[in-house]
């Protein structure tokens, strides 16, 4: 029964990751990321600057941050993370860093690969820097227009 319950909880988490949060539509990316950080199991600092982008770009940024924070706490044993979003010259730059063990491999799993595809569909890019023992940095660049 416990195994079944864990499986159900994991399925619900997967479903929830794909659901567009109401706060993102109603209040924007900065409040949505602040709410995400408040729910995280590790401390997460959030800095957002610049004007709002189109809804699809903001959603892609939100899911990038959500996946990165989940990975940091679940797989990297991180104790803290930071999020920096800067909108400038029609592009949103999203950087998520953690102090975990590093070694993230974008080819081994669906999370980062899915983010790469999501950003590419909008004309954006995702890079991952994750040396073993050195934490992980995800950098997304997403067009705003």
mmCIF file with all atom_site columns, C-alpha atoms in Angstrom:
data_model
loop_
_atom_site.group_PDB
_atom_site.id
_atom_site.type_symbol
_atom_site.label_atom_id
_atom_site.label_alt_id
_atom_site.label_comp_id
_atom_site.label_asym_id
_atom_site.label_entity_id
_atom_site.label_seq_id
_atom_site.pdbx_PDB_ins_code
_atom_site.Cartn_x
_atom_site.Cartn_y
_atom_site.Cartn_z
_atom_site.occupancy
_atom_site.B_iso_or_equiv
_atom_site.pdbx_formal_charge
_atom_site.auth_seq_id
_atom_site.auth_comp_id
_atom_site.auth_asym_id
_atom_site.auth_atom_id
_atom_site.pdbx_PDB_model_num
ATOM 1   C CA . UNK A 1 1   ? 0.000  0.000  0.000   1.00 0.00 ? 1   UNK A CA 1
ATOM 2   C CA . UNK A 1 2   ? 2.847  2.399  0.821   1.00 0.00 ? 2   UNK A CA 1
ATOM 3   C CA . UNK A 1 3   ? 4.492  1.684  -2.524  1.00 0.00 ? 3   UNK A CA 1
ATOM 4   C CA . UNK A 1 4   ? 1.223  2.351  -4.351  1.00 0.00 ? 4   UNK A CA 1
ATOM 5   C CA . UNK A 1 5   ? 0.735  5.590  -2.437  1.00 0.00 ? 5   UNK A CA 1
ATOM 6   C CA . UNK A 1 6   ? 4.243  6.786  -3.309  1.00 0.00 ? 6   UNK A CA 1
ATOM 7   C CA . UNK A 1 7   ? 3.585  5.984  -6.946  1.00 0.00 ? 7   UNK A CA 1
ATOM 8   C CA . UNK A 1 8   ? 0.333  7.950  -6.906  1.00 0.00 ? 8   UNK A CA 1
ATOM 9   C CA . UNK A 1 9   ? 2.003  10.941 -5.227  1.00 0.00 ? 9   UNK A CA 1
ATOM 10  C CA . UNK A 1 10  ? 4.773  10.918 -7.853  1.00 0.00 ? 10  UNK A CA 1
ATOM 11  C CA . UNK A 1 11  ? 2.204  10.789 -10.657 1.00 0.00 ? 11  UNK A CA 1
ATOM 12  C CA . UNK A 1 12  ? 0.381  13.767 -9.132  1.00 0.00 ? 12  UNK A CA 1
ATOM 13  C CA . UNK A 1 13  ? 3.657  15.687 -8.899  1.00 0.00 ? 13  UNK A CA 1
ATOM 14  C CA . UNK A 1 14  ? 4.377  14.988 -12.560 1.00 0.00 ? 14  UNK A CA 1
ATOM 15  C CA . UNK A 1 15  ? 0.906  16.205 -13.490 1.00 0.00 ? 15  UNK A CA 1
ATOM 16  C CA . UNK A 1 16  ? 1.255  19.324 -11.350 1.00 0.00 ? 16  UNK A CA 1
ATOM 17  C CA . UNK A 1 17  ? 4.564  20.228 -13.021 1.00 0.00 ? 17  UNK A CA 1
ATOM 18  C CA . UNK A 1 18  ? 2.716  20.628 -16.309 1.00 0.00 ? 18  UNK A CA 1
ATOM 19  C CA . UNK A 1 19  ? -0.154 22.730 -14.945 1.00 0.00 ? 19  UNK A CA 1
ATOM 20  C CA . UNK A 1 20  ? 0.033  26.451 -15.571 1.00 0.00 ? 20  UNK A CA 1
ATOM 21  C CA . UNK A 1 21  ? -0.157 28.204 -12.173 1.00 0.00 ? 21  UNK A CA 1
ATOM 22  C CA . UNK A 1 22  ? -2.875 30.856 -11.851 1.00 0.00 ? 22  UNK A CA 1
ATOM 23  C CA . UNK A 1 23  ? -0.526 33.290 -10.096 1.00 0.00 ? 23  UNK A CA 1
ATOM 24  C CA . UNK A 1 24  ? 1.656  33.378 -13.223 1.00 0.00 ? 24  UNK A CA 1
ATOM 25  C CA . UNK A 1 25  ? -1.238 34.541 -15.403 1.00 0.00 ? 25  UNK A CA 1
ATOM 26  C CA . UNK A 1 26  ? -2.734 36.870 -12.835 1.00 0.00 ? 26  UNK A CA 1
ATOM 27  C CA . UNK A 1 27  ? 0.318  38.517 -11.278 1.00 0.00 ? 27  UNK A CA 1
ATOM 28  C CA . UNK A 1 28  ? 3.310  37.696 -13.458 1.00 0.00 ? 28  UNK A CA 1
ATOM 29  C CA . UNK A 1 29  ? 6.583  35.834 -13.340 1.00 0.00 ? 29  UNK A CA 1
ATOM 30  C CA . UNK A 1 30  ? 8.174  37.488 -10.296 1.00 0.00 ? 30  UNK A CA 1
ATOM 31  C CA . UNK A 1 31  ? 5.321  36.678 -7.870  1.00 0.00 ? 31  UNK A CA 1
ATOM 32  C CA . UNK A 1 32  ? 5.004  33.170 -9.356  1.00 0.00 ? 32  UNK A CA 1
ATOM 33  C CA . UNK A 1 33  ? 8.698  32.483 -8.805  1.00 0.00 ? 33  UNK A CA 1
ATOM 34  C CA . UNK A 1 34  ? 8.543  33.911 -5.276  1.00 0.00 ? 34  UNK A CA 1
ATOM 35  C CA . UNK A 1 35  ? 5.659  31.536 -4.498  1.00 0.00 ? 35  UNK A CA 1
ATOM 36  C CA . UNK A 1 36  ? 7.623  28.647 -6.003  1.00 0.00 ? 36  UNK A CA 1
ATOM 37  C CA . UNK A 1 37  ? 10.637 29.541 -3.855  1.00 0.00 ? 37  UNK A CA 1
ATOM 38  C CA . UNK A 1 38  ? 8.492  29.672 -0.717  1.00 0.00 ? 38  UNK A CA 1
ATOM 39  C CA . UNK A 1 39  ? 7.279  26.120 -1.371  1.00 0.00 ? 39  UNK A CA 1
ATOM 40  C CA . UNK A 1 40  ? 10.766 24.738 -2.086  1.00 0.00 ? 40  UNK A CA 1
ATOM 41  C CA . UNK A 1 41  ? 12.373 22.370 0.409   1.00 0.00 ? 41  UNK A CA 1
ATOM 42  C CA . UNK A 1 42  ? 15.652 24.308 0.190   1.00 0.00 ? 42  UNK A CA 1
ATOM 43  C CA . UNK A 1 43  ? 16.175 28.070 0.521   1.00 0.00 ? 43  UNK A CA 1
ATOM 44  C CA . UNK A 1 44  ? 15.852 29.774 -2.870  1.00 0.00 ? 44  UNK A CA 1
ATOM 45  C CA . UNK A 1 45  ? 16.632 33.433 -3.533  1.00 0.00 ? 45  UNK A CA 1
ATOM 46  C CA . UNK A 1 46  ? 14.816 35.065 -6.446  1.00 0.00 ? 46  UNK A CA 1
ATOM 47  C CA . UNK A 1 47  ? 15.752 38.199 -8.383  1.00 0.00 ? 47  UNK A CA 1
ATOM 48  C CA . UNK A 1 48  ? 13.640 39.346 -11.356 1.00 0.00 ? 48  UNK A CA 1
ATOM 49  C CA . UNK A 1 49  ? 14.252 42.542 -13.305 1.00 0.00 ? 49  UNK A CA 1
ATOM 50  C CA . UNK A 1 50  ? 12.870 44.091 -16.459 1.00 0.00 ? 50  UNK A CA 1
ATOM 51  C CA . UNK A 1 51  ? 9.473  44.236 -18.130 1.00 0.00 ? 51  UNK A CA 1
ATOM 52  C CA . UNK A 1 52  ? 7.038  41.354 -18.490 1.00 0.00 ? 52  UNK A CA 1
ATOM 53  C CA . UNK A 1 53  ? 7.236  39.043 -21.473 1.00 0.00 ? 53  UNK A CA 1
ATOM 54  C CA . UNK A 1 54  ? 4.534  37.225 -23.408 1.00 0.00 ? 54  UNK A CA 1
ATOM 55  C CA . UNK A 1 55  ? 2.705  34.521 -21.503 1.00 0.00 ? 55  UNK A CA 1
ATOM 56  C CA . UNK A 1 56  ? 4.390  31.590 -23.281 1.00 0.00 ? 56  UNK A CA 1
ATOM 57  C CA . UNK A 1 57  ? 7.858  32.898 -22.505 1.00 0.00 ? 57  UNK A CA 1
ATOM 58  C CA . UNK A 1 58  ? 7.000  33.466 -18.858 1.00 0.00 ? 58  UNK A CA 1
ATOM 59  C CA . UNK A 1 59  ? 5.536  29.961 -18.612 1.00 0.00 ? 59  UNK A CA 1
ATOM 60  C CA . UNK A 1 60  ? 8.709  28.460 -20.086 1.00 0.00 ? 60  UNK A CA 1
ATOM 61  C CA . UNK A 1 61  ? 10.817 30.393 -17.565 1.00 0.00 ? 61  UNK A CA 1
ATOM 62  C CA . UNK A 1 62  ? 8.583  29.264 -14.698 1.00 0.00 ? 62  UNK A CA 1
ATOM 63  C CA . UNK A 1 63  ? 8.852  25.594 -15.641 1.00 0.00 ? 63  UNK A CA 1
ATOM 64  C CA . UNK A 1 64  ? 12.625 25.924 -16.130 1.00 0.00 ? 64  UNK A CA 1
ATOM 65  C CA . UNK A 1 65  ? 12.971 27.260 -12.579 1.00 0.00 ? 65  UNK A CA 1
ATOM 66  C CA . UNK A 1 66  ? 10.574 24.668 -11.148 1.00 0.00 ? 66  UNK A CA 1
ATOM 67  C CA . UNK A 1 67  ? 12.477 21.781 -12.729 1.00 0.00 ? 67  UNK A CA 1
ATOM 68  C CA . UNK A 1 68  ? 15.869 23.166 -11.686 1.00 0.00 ? 68  UNK A CA 1
ATOM 69  C CA . UNK A 1 69  ? 14.798 23.620 -8.058  1.00 0.00 ? 69  UNK A CA 1
ATOM 70  C CA . UNK A 1 70  ? 13.251 20.158 -7.956  1.00 0.00 ? 70  UNK A CA 1
ATOM 71  C CA . UNK A 1 71  ? 16.422 18.616 -9.379  1.00 0.00 ? 71  UNK A CA 1
ATOM 72  C CA . UNK A 1 72  ? 18.620 20.553 -6.953  1.00 0.00 ? 72  UNK A CA 1
ATOM 73  C CA . UNK A 1 73  ? 16.806 19.287 -3.895  1.00 0.00 ? 73  UNK A CA 1
ATOM 74  C CA . UNK A 1 74  ? 15.903 15.815 -5.139  1.00 0.00 ? 74  UNK A CA 1
ATOM 75  C CA . UNK A 1 75  ? 19.018 14.692 -7.022  1.00 0.00 ? 75  UNK A CA 1
ATOM 76  C CA . UNK A 1 76  ? 21.891 17.048 -6.186  1.00 0.00 ? 76  UNK A CA 1
ATOM 77  C CA . UNK A 1 77  ? 21.549 17.228 -2.393  1.00 0.00 ? 77  UNK A CA 1
ATOM 78  C CA . UNK A 1 78  ? 21.749 21.011 -2.675  1.00 0.00 ? 78  UNK A CA 1
ATOM 79  C CA . UNK A 1 79  ? 21.285 23.139 0.419   1.00 0.00 ? 79  UNK A CA 1
ATOM 80  C CA . UNK A 1 80  ? 20.423 26.365 -1.439  1.00 0.00 ? 80  UNK A CA 1
ATOM 81  C CA . UNK A 1 81  ? 19.631 27.724 -4.885  1.00 0.00 ? 81  UNK A CA 1
ATOM 82  C CA . UNK A 1 82  ? 19.342 31.092 -6.570  1.00 0.00 ? 82  UNK A CA 1
ATOM 83  C CA . UNK A 1 83  ? 17.245 32.332 -9.462  1.00 0.00 ? 83  UNK A CA 1
ATOM 84  C CA . UNK A 1 84  ? 18.088 35.375 -11.539 1.00 0.00 ? 84  UNK A CA 1
ATOM 85  C CA . UNK A 1 85  ? 15.796 36.553 -14.337 1.00 0.00 ? 85  UNK A CA 1
ATOM 86  C CA . UNK A 1 86  ? 16.678 39.556 -16.461 1.00 0.00 ? 86  UNK A CA 1
ATOM 87  C CA . UNK A 1 87  ? 14.602 40.870 -19.339 1.00 0.00 ? 87  UNK A CA 1
ATOM 88  C CA . UNK A 1 88  ? 16.506 43.089 -21.717 1.00 0.00 ? 88  UNK A CA 1
ATOM 89  C CA . UNK A 1 89  ? 16.513 43.792 -25.445 1.00 0.00 ? 89  UNK A CA 1
ATOM 90  C CA . UNK A 1 90  ? 13.575 41.476 -26.131 1.00 0.00 ? 90  UNK A CA 1
ATOM 91  C CA . UNK A 1 91  ? 15.149 38.479 -24.422 1.00 0.00 ? 91  UNK A CA 1
ATOM 92  C CA . UNK A 1 92  ? 14.672 36.897 -21.032 1.00 0.00 ? 92  UNK A CA 1
ATOM 93  C CA . UNK A 1 93  ? 17.769 35.404 -19.446 1.00 0.00 ? 93  UNK A CA 1
ATOM 94  C CA . UNK A 1 94  ? 17.039 32.894 -16.700 1.00 0.00 ? 94  UNK A CA 1
ATOM 95  C CA . UNK A 1 95  ? 19.848 31.547 -14.526 1.00 0.00 ? 95  UNK A CA 1
ATOM 96  C CA . UNK A 1 96  ? 19.279 28.961 -11.823 1.00 0.00 ? 96  UNK A CA 1
ATOM 97  C CA . UNK A 1 97  ? 22.258 27.956 -9.679  1.00 0.00 ? 97  UNK A CA 1
ATOM 98  C CA . UNK A 1 98  ? 22.563 25.477 -6.843  1.00 0.00 ? 98  UNK A CA 1
ATOM 99  C CA . UNK A 1 99  ? 25.287 24.382 -4.450  1.00 0.00 ? 99  UNK A CA 1
ATOM 100 C CA . UNK A 1 100 ? 24.687 20.667 -4.956  1.00 0.00 ? 100 UNK A CA 1
ATOM 101 C CA . UNK A 1 101 ? 27.078 17.943 -5.969  1.00 0.00 ? 101 UNK A CA 1
ATOM 102 C CA . UNK A 1 102 ? 26.900 18.694 -9.699  1.00 0.00 ? 102 UNK A CA 1
ATOM 103 C CA . UNK A 1 103 ? 27.275 16.041 -12.340 1.00 0.00 ? 103 UNK A CA 1
ATOM 104 C CA . UNK A 1 104 ? 23.881 16.646 -13.956 1.00 0.00 ? 104 UNK A CA 1
ATOM 105 C CA . UNK A 1 105 ? 23.711 14.980 -17.360 1.00 0.00 ? 105 UNK A CA 1
ATOM 106 C CA . UNK A 1 106 ? 21.117 16.505 -19.710 1.00 0.00 ? 106 UNK A CA 1
ATOM 107 C CA . UNK A 1 107 ? 21.131 13.301 -21.787 1.00 0.00 ? 107 UNK A CA 1
ATOM 108 C CA . UNK A 1 108 ? 20.128 11.027 -18.901 1.00 0.00 ? 108 UNK A CA 1
ATOM 109 C CA . UNK A 1 109 ? 16.564 11.892 -18.045 1.00 0.00 ? 109 UNK A CA 1
ATOM 110 C CA . UNK A 1 110 ? 13.525 13.643 -19.372 1.00 0.00 ? 110 UNK A CA 1
ATOM 111 C CA . UNK A 1 111 ? 13.425 16.784 -17.219 1.00 0.00 ? 111 UNK A CA 1
ATOM 112 C CA . UNK A 1 112 ? 16.253 18.823 -18.728 1.00 0.00 ? 112 UNK A CA 1
ATOM 113 C CA . UNK A 1 113 ? 15.621 17.391 -22.199 1.00 0.00 ? 113 UNK A CA 1
ATOM 114 C CA . UNK A 1 114 ? 11.987 18.482 -21.945 1.00 0.00 ? 114 UNK A CA 1
ATOM 115 C CA . UNK A 1 115 ? 13.064 21.977 -20.892 1.00 0.00 ? 115 UNK A CA 1
ATOM 116 C CA . UNK A 1 116 ? 15.465 22.173 -23.817 1.00 0.00 ? 116 UNK A CA 1
ATOM 117 C CA . UNK A 1 117 ? 12.634 21.242 -26.189 1.00 0.00 ? 117 UNK A CA 1
ATOM 118 C CA . UNK A 1 118 ? 10.218 23.721 -24.555 1.00 0.00 ? 118 UNK A CA 1
ATOM 119 C CA . UNK A 1 119 ? 12.673 26.591 -24.931 1.00 0.00 ? 119 UNK A CA 1
ATOM 120 C CA . UNK A 1 120 ? 13.644 25.570 -28.478 1.00 0.00 ? 120 UNK A CA 1
ATOM 121 C CA . UNK A 1 121 ? 9.971  25.643 -29.501 1.00 0.00 ? 121 UNK A CA 1
ATOM 122 C CA . UNK A 1 122 ? 9.982  29.338 -28.555 1.00 0.00 ? 122 UNK A CA 1
ATOM 123 C CA . UNK A 1 123 ? 13.288 30.039 -30.311 1.00 0.00 ? 123 UNK A CA 1
ATOM 124 C CA . UNK A 1 124 ? 15.249 29.885 -27.060 1.00 0.00 ? 124 UNK A CA 1
ATOM 125 C CA . UNK A 1 125 ? 18.190 27.917 -25.736 1.00 0.00 ? 125 UNK A CA 1
ATOM 126 C CA . UNK A 1 126 ? 19.198 26.113 -22.569 1.00 0.00 ? 126 UNK A CA 1
ATOM 127 C CA . UNK A 1 127 ? 22.737 25.408 -21.392 1.00 0.00 ? 127 UNK A CA 1
ATOM 128 C CA . UNK A 1 128 ? 23.766 23.313 -18.416 1.00 0.00 ? 128 UNK A CA 1
ATOM 129 C CA . UNK A 1 129 ? 27.057 23.626 -16.550 1.00 0.00 ? 129 UNK A CA 1
ATOM 130 C CA . UNK A 1 130 ? 27.378 20.961 -13.873 1.00 0.00 ? 130 UNK A CA 1
ATOM 131 C CA . UNK A 1 131 ? 30.903 19.848 -13.012 1.00 0.00 ? 131 UNK A CA 1
ATOM 132 C CA . UNK A 1 132 ? 31.097 16.997 -10.512 1.00 0.00 ? 132 UNK A CA 1
ATOM 133 C CA . UNK A 1 133 ? 31.300 18.446 -7.012  1.00 0.00 ? 133 UNK A CA 1
ATOM 134 C CA . UNK A 1 134 ? 30.717 21.982 -8.242  1.00 0.00 ? 134 UNK A CA 1
ATOM 135 C CA . UNK A 1 135 ? 26.979 22.615 -8.250  1.00 0.00 ? 135 UNK A CA 1
ATOM 136 C CA . UNK A 1 136 ? 24.784 23.131 -11.287 1.00 0.00 ? 136 UNK A CA 1
ATOM 137 C CA . UNK A 1 137 ? 23.956 26.223 -13.331 1.00 0.00 ? 137 UNK A CA 1
ATOM 138 C CA . UNK A 1 138 ? 21.124 26.207 -15.878 1.00 0.00 ? 138 UNK A CA 1
ATOM 139 C CA . UNK A 1 139 ? 20.954 29.183 -18.225 1.00 0.00 ? 139 UNK A CA 1
ATOM 140 C CA . UNK A 1 140 ? 17.957 29.736 -20.426 1.00 0.00 ? 140 UNK A CA 1
ATOM 141 C CA . UNK A 1 141 ? 17.555 32.450 -23.031 1.00 0.00 ? 141 UNK A CA 1
ATOM 142 C CA . UNK A 1 142 ? 13.982 32.967 -24.163 1.00 0.00 ? 142 UNK A CA 1
ATOM 143 C CA . UNK A 1 143 ? 12.675 35.488 -26.710 1.00 0.00 ? 143 UNK A CA 1
ATOM 144 C CA . UNK A 1 144 ? 10.018 37.774 -25.260 1.00 0.00 ? 144 UNK A CA 1
ATOM 145 C CA . UNK A 1 145 ? 8.327  38.776 -28.502 1.00 0.00 ? 145 UNK A CA 1
#
